[in-house]
Coordinates of C-alpha atoms in Angstrom, one line a residue:
M1 CA 0.0 0.0 0.0
T2 CA 1.6 3.2 -1.1
E3 CA 1.2 6.6 0.5
E4 CA -0.2 8.0 -2.8
Q5 CA -3.3 5.9 -2.5
S6 CA -5.9 7.8 -0.6
V7 CA -8.8 6.5 1.4
L8 CA -12.4 7.2 0.4
P9 CA -15.3 8.5 2.6
F10 CA -17.6 5.8 3.9
S11 CA -20.8 7.7 3.1
N12 CA -21.8 8.3 -0.5
S13 CA -24.9 8.8 -2.5
N14 CA -23.7 7.9 -6.0
L15 CA -21.1 5.7 -7.7
P16 CA -17.7 7.2 -8.8
D17 CA -16.6 6.6 -12.3
F18 CA -14.0 4.1 -11.3
V19 CA -16.7 2.0 -9.6
L20 CA -19.0 2.1 -12.6
K21 CA -16.0 0.9 -14.7
K22 CA -15.3 -1.9 -12.3
C23 CA -18.9 -3.0 -12.4
A24 CA -18.8 -3.3 -16.1
D25 CA -15.3 -4.8 -16.3
E26 CA -15.4 -7.2 -13.4
L27 CA -19.1 -8.0 -12.9
H28 CA -20.0 -7.8 -16.6
E29 CA -22.9 -5.4 -15.9
T30 CA -24.5 -3.4 -18.6
P31 CA -28.0 -1.8 -18.5
E32 CA -29.2 -4.4 -21.0
R33 CA -27.7 -7.3 -19.2
K34 CA -28.9 -6.0 -15.8
E35 CA -32.5 -5.9 -17.1
K36 CA -32.3 -9.2 -18.9
G37 CA -30.7 -11.0 -15.9
L38 CA -33.2 -9.6 -13.5
Q39 CA -36.2 -10.7 -15.6
E40 CA -34.7 -14.2 -16.0
L41 CA -34.1 -14.5 -12.2
I42 CA -37.7 -13.4 -11.5
E43 CA -39.0 -16.0 -13.9
N44 CA -36.9 -18.7 -12.0
I45 CA -38.3 -17.4 -8.7
K46 CA -41.9 -17.4 -9.9
G47 CA -41.5 -20.9 -11.4
N48 CA -40.3 -22.5 -8.2
S49 CA -42.8 -23.9 -5.6
K50 CA -40.7 -22.6 -2.7
T51 CA -40.0 -19.1 -3.9
Y52 CA -43.0 -18.1 -6.0
V53 CA -44.9 -16.6 -3.1
I54 CA -42.1 -14.3 -2.1
E55 CA -42.1 -10.7 -3.4
F56 CA -38.4 -9.9 -3.7
E57 CA -37.0 -6.3 -3.8
K58 CA -35.4 -5.9 -7.2
D59 CA -32.4 -4.3 -5.6
F60 CA -32.0 -7.4 -3.4
L61 CA -32.0 -9.6 -6.5
I62 CA -29.4 -7.4 -8.2
H63 CA -27.1 -8.2 -5.2
Y64 CA -27.2 -11.8 -6.2
L65 CA -26.6 -11.2 -9.9
R66 CA -23.7 -8.9 -9.2
V67 CA -21.9 -11.3 -6.8
N68 CA -22.4 -14.1 -9.3
K69 CA -21.3 -12.0 -12.3
Y70 CA -24.8 -12.3 -13.9
N71 CA -24.9 -16.1 -13.9
V72 CA -28.6 -16.4 -13.3
Q73 CA -28.6 -20.1 -12.3
K74 CA -25.9 -19.6 -9.7
S75 CA -27.8 -16.6 -8.4
F76 CA -31.0 -18.6 -8.1
R77 CA -29.3 -21.4 -6.3
Q78 CA -27.9 -19.0 -3.8
I79 CA -31.4 -17.5 -3.3
Q80 CA -32.8 -20.9 -2.6
N81 CA -30.0 -21.4 0.0
Y82 CA -30.9 -18.1 1.5
I83 CA -34.6 -19.1 1.8
E84 CA -33.6 -22.4 3.5
L85 CA -31.4 -20.4 5.9
W86 CA -34.3 -18.0 6.7
K87 CA -36.5 -21.0 7.5
K88 CA -33.9 -22.9 9.6
E89 CA -32.0 -20.0 11.2
G90 CA -34.4 -17.1 11.2
F91 CA -32.9 -15.5 14.2
L92 CA -30.0 -14.3 11.9
F93 CA -32.3 -11.8 10.2
K94 CA -33.9 -10.2 13.3
S95 CA -32.9 -6.9 14.9
F96 CA -32.0 -6.5 18.5
P97 CA -33.9 -4.5 21.1
G98 CA -32.7 -0.9 21.1
E99 CA -31.3 -1.0 24.7
Y100 CA -29.1 -3.9 23.7
F101 CA -26.4 -1.5 22.5
L102 CA -26.6 0.5 25.7
T103 CA -26.5 -2.3 28.2
K104 CA -24.2 -4.9 26.6
G105 CA -20.6 -3.9 26.2
S106 CA -19.9 -6.9 24.0
T107 CA -21.6 -5.2 21.1
R108 CA -18.5 -3.2 20.8
F109 CA -16.6 -6.2 19.5
A110 CA -17.8 -5.1 16.0
A111 CA -16.7 -1.9 14.5
L112 CA -16.7 -0.3 11.0
L113 CA -13.6 1.7 10.1
P114 CA -14.6 5.3 9.4
E115 CA -13.2 5.4 5.8
R116 CA -13.1 3.0 2.8
C117 CA -9.9 1.7 1.4
P118 CA -8.7 3.1 -1.9
E119 CA -10.5 0.3 -3.8
G120 CA -13.8 1.5 -2.3
C121 CA -14.3 -1.4 0.2
P122 CA -15.6 -0.8 3.7
V123 CA -13.5 -2.4 6.3
L124 CA -15.0 -4.3 9.3
L125 CA -13.0 -4.9 12.5
F126 CA -14.0 -7.7 14.8
Q127 CA -12.1 -7.7 18.1
I128 CA -13.2 -11.0 19.4
G129 CA -11.6 -10.5 22.8
K130 CA -14.1 -7.7 23.5
W131 CA -17.0 -10.2 23.4
D132 CA -18.0 -11.5 26.9
P133 CA -19.6 -15.0 26.4
N134 CA -21.4 -14.5 29.7
E135 CA -23.2 -11.5 28.3
M136 CA -23.8 -12.5 24.7
G137 CA -24.1 -16.0 23.3
F138 CA -22.5 -17.2 20.0
T139 CA -25.8 -16.9 18.2
D140 CA -26.0 -13.2 19.3
I141 CA -22.5 -12.7 17.7
L142 CA -23.6 -14.4 14.5
Q143 CA -26.8 -12.3 14.4
L144 CA -24.9 -9.0 14.9
I145 CA -22.4 -10.0 12.1
A146 CA -25.3 -10.9 9.8
L147 CA -27.1 -7.6 10.6
I148 CA -24.0 -5.5 9.7
H149 CA -23.4 -7.3 6.5
L150 CA -27.0 -7.2 5.3
Q151 CA -27.2 -3.5 5.9
L152 CA -23.8 -2.8 4.4
L153 CA -24.9 -4.5 1.2
R154 CA -27.7 -2.1 0.7
D155 CA -25.0 0.3 -0.6
P156 CA -24.2 -0.3 -4.3
M157 CA -20.7 0.9 -3.6
T158 CA -20.2 -2.1 -1.3
Q159 CA -22.0 -4.5 -3.6
I160 CA -19.6 -3.8 -6.4
N161 CA -16.3 -3.3 -4.5
G162 CA -16.8 -5.9 -1.8
I163 CA -15.9 -6.0 1.9
K164 CA -12.6 -6.4 3.7
T165 CA -12.4 -7.7 7.2
I166 CA -9.9 -7.7 10.1
Y167 CA -10.3 -10.3 12.9
D168 CA -8.3 -9.6 16.0
F169 CA -8.2 -12.6 18.4
K170 CA -6.3 -10.8 21.2
G171 CA -7.8 -11.6 24.6
T172 CA -9.7 -14.7 23.5
S173 CA -9.8 -17.7 25.8
F174 CA -11.2 -21.2 26.2
Q175 CA -14.4 -19.7 27.3
H176 CA -14.8 -18.1 23.9
L177 CA -13.8 -21.4 22.3
R178 CA -16.5 -23.4 24.2
N179 CA -19.1 -21.0 23.0
I180 CA -17.9 -21.0 19.4
L181 CA -17.7 -24.8 19.1
S182 CA -21.5 -25.2 18.8
D183 CA -23.8 -26.6 16.2
K184 CA -24.0 -23.1 14.7
L185 CA -20.3 -23.0 13.8
Y186 CA -21.0 -24.2 10.2
L187 CA -22.7 -20.8 9.6
I188 CA -19.4 -19.0 9.6
N189 CA -18.7 -20.4 6.2
H190 CA -22.2 -21.3 5.0
I191 CA -23.7 -17.8 5.2
P192 CA -21.1 -15.8 3.2
T193 CA -20.3 -18.7 0.7
N194 CA -23.8 -20.0 -0.1
C195 CA -26.5 -17.6 1.1
I196 CA -25.7 -13.9 1.4
P197 CA -24.6 -12.1 -1.8
S198 CA -21.4 -10.5 -0.6
R199 CA -17.9 -10.1 -2.2
H200 CA -15.3 -10.9 0.5
K201 CA -12.1 -9.4 -0.9
D202 CA -9.6 -9.9 1.9
V203 CA -9.7 -11.3 5.4
H204 CA -6.9 -10.3 7.8
I205 CA -6.3 -12.3 11.0
I206 CA -4.1 -10.9 13.8
N207 CA -3.0 -12.0 17.3
E208 CA -3.1 -15.8 16.9
T209 CA -4.5 -17.7 19.9
V210 CA -5.6 -21.3 20.6
V211 CA -9.1 -20.1 19.7
L212 CA -8.0 -19.1 16.3
K213 CA -6.0 -22.2 15.7
T214 CA -8.9 -24.5 16.6
V215 CA -11.6 -22.6 14.7
W216 CA -9.3 -22.3 11.6
K217 CA -8.5 -26.0 11.7
I218 CA -12.3 -26.8 11.6
V219 CA -13.4 -24.2 9.1
K220 CA -10.5 -24.3 6.6
P221 CA -11.5 -27.6 4.8
F222 CA -14.9 -26.1 3.9
L223 CA -13.6 -22.9 2.4
S224 CA -13.2 -22.5 -1.4
Q225 CA -9.6 -22.2 -2.6
K226 CA -10.5 -18.7 -3.8
L227 CA -11.4 -17.6 -0.3
K228 CA -8.5 -19.4 1.3
N229 CA -6.2 -17.4 -0.9
R230 CA -7.7 -14.2 0.4
V231 CA -7.1 -15.0 4.1
H232 CA -3.9 -13.3 5.5
F233 CA -2.4 -14.2 8.9
H234 CA -0.2 -11.5 10.5
S235 CA 2.2 -12.3 13.4
N236 CA 2.4 -8.5 14.0
P237 CA -0.6 -6.2 13.6
I238 CA 1.7 -3.5 12.2
R239 CA 1.9 -5.7 9.0
L240 CA -1.6 -4.4 8.2
R241 CA 0.1 -1.3 6.9
K242 CA 1.2 -3.4 3.9
Y243 CA -2.5 -3.6 2.9
F244 CA -4.2 -0.5 4.2
P245 CA -3.2 3.2 4.3
T246 CA -2.1 4.2 7.9
S247 CA -4.7 7.0 7.9
M248 CA -7.5 4.5 8.1
L249 CA -6.0 2.1 10.6
P250 CA -6.3 2.3 14.4
V251 CA -3.2 3.3 16.3
G252 CA -2.8 -0.1 17.9
Y253 CA -2.4 -1.5 14.4
G254 CA 0.2 1.0 13.2
G255 CA -2.3 3.5 12.0
E256 CA -3.4 7.0 12.9
I257 CA -7.0 6.6 14.2
R258 CA -7.2 7.0 18.0
D259 CA -10.9 6.3 18.4
I260 CA -13.3 4.1 16.5
N261 CA -16.9 4.8 17.4
S262 CA -19.2 3.2 14.9
Q263 CA -21.9 2.3 17.5
D264 CA -24.2 5.1 16.3
W265 CA -24.0 3.6 12.8
I266 CA -24.6 0.1 14.1
R267 CA -27.6 1.2 16.1
R268 CA -29.1 3.0 13.0
M269 CA -28.6 -0.2 11.0
N270 CA -30.3 -2.2 13.7
N271 CA -33.3 0.1 13.4
E272 CA -33.2 -0.5 9.6
Q273 CA -33.0 -4.2 10.2
E274 CA -36.4 -4.1 11.9
K275 CA -37.9 -3.6 8.4
F276 CA -35.9 -6.5 6.8
S277 CA -38.2 -9.1 5.3
V278 CA -37.6 -12.4 3.5
G279 CA -37.8 -10.4 0.3
G280 CA -34.9 -8.1 1.3
Q281 CA -34.8 -4.3 1.3
P282 CA -34.2 -1.7 -1.3
N283 CA -30.8 0.0 -1.7
F284 CA -30.0 3.1 0.3
Y285 CA -29.7 5.0 -3.0
S286 CA -30.3 4.4 -6.6
D287 CA -27.5 3.4 -9.0

């Protein structure tokens, strides 16, 4: 990462020219193909006994087409997986009571960095050690992660550019491990790979502990080779500066940001999640 590369503001209301070009070049999107793909996907949905009764938001369907580069059949299979996930693990799509974020400090384990990286990706930071398993169960953690991703993906900028994630395992213990090793562990891979239409560009893991070693050993065999290649382990958090400008990293990771406070944003997204239905939600702005 060179100093010449500048970060981008997180908030936006339209797509920059370089993002429109990326959408055309990488995702093969044109106005004609977008309309044709959407119509074909709707026909598949209406012709299926398990999906025909659901009124999907068109923006939500476009998410699937974009992540699958307009392969309609792959998009439809992923939607079917999403419907099955909704039926089996419906808790993932619910919002939390508003006071949750005022009374449970564990919600601060999740943070959104205040700026996007130069490629336009938002960067999520999960500091697992800030999660108190006595305060929040593992299903709560999964629900909060799902909420954040579902709301992030209502931004076309994020749909096209993808998401980058940093997992910090500092401070994790066997108590964390006991909670993670549940019958819901499969969701860590199943949700982003098979159900939710998100482009995961890079995953950075720092501060290795026995929790990380154990979870990685279990999860790794189920990851695609493509995703495995995007996972980076760092013996020293300072190595993140190789991948991100220092201006967008916290001080503890060799950056310049002294305080990350994305709780207001997460609370707003939790309020938005109250309106989430099986048919999805419209984008935050038109593209």
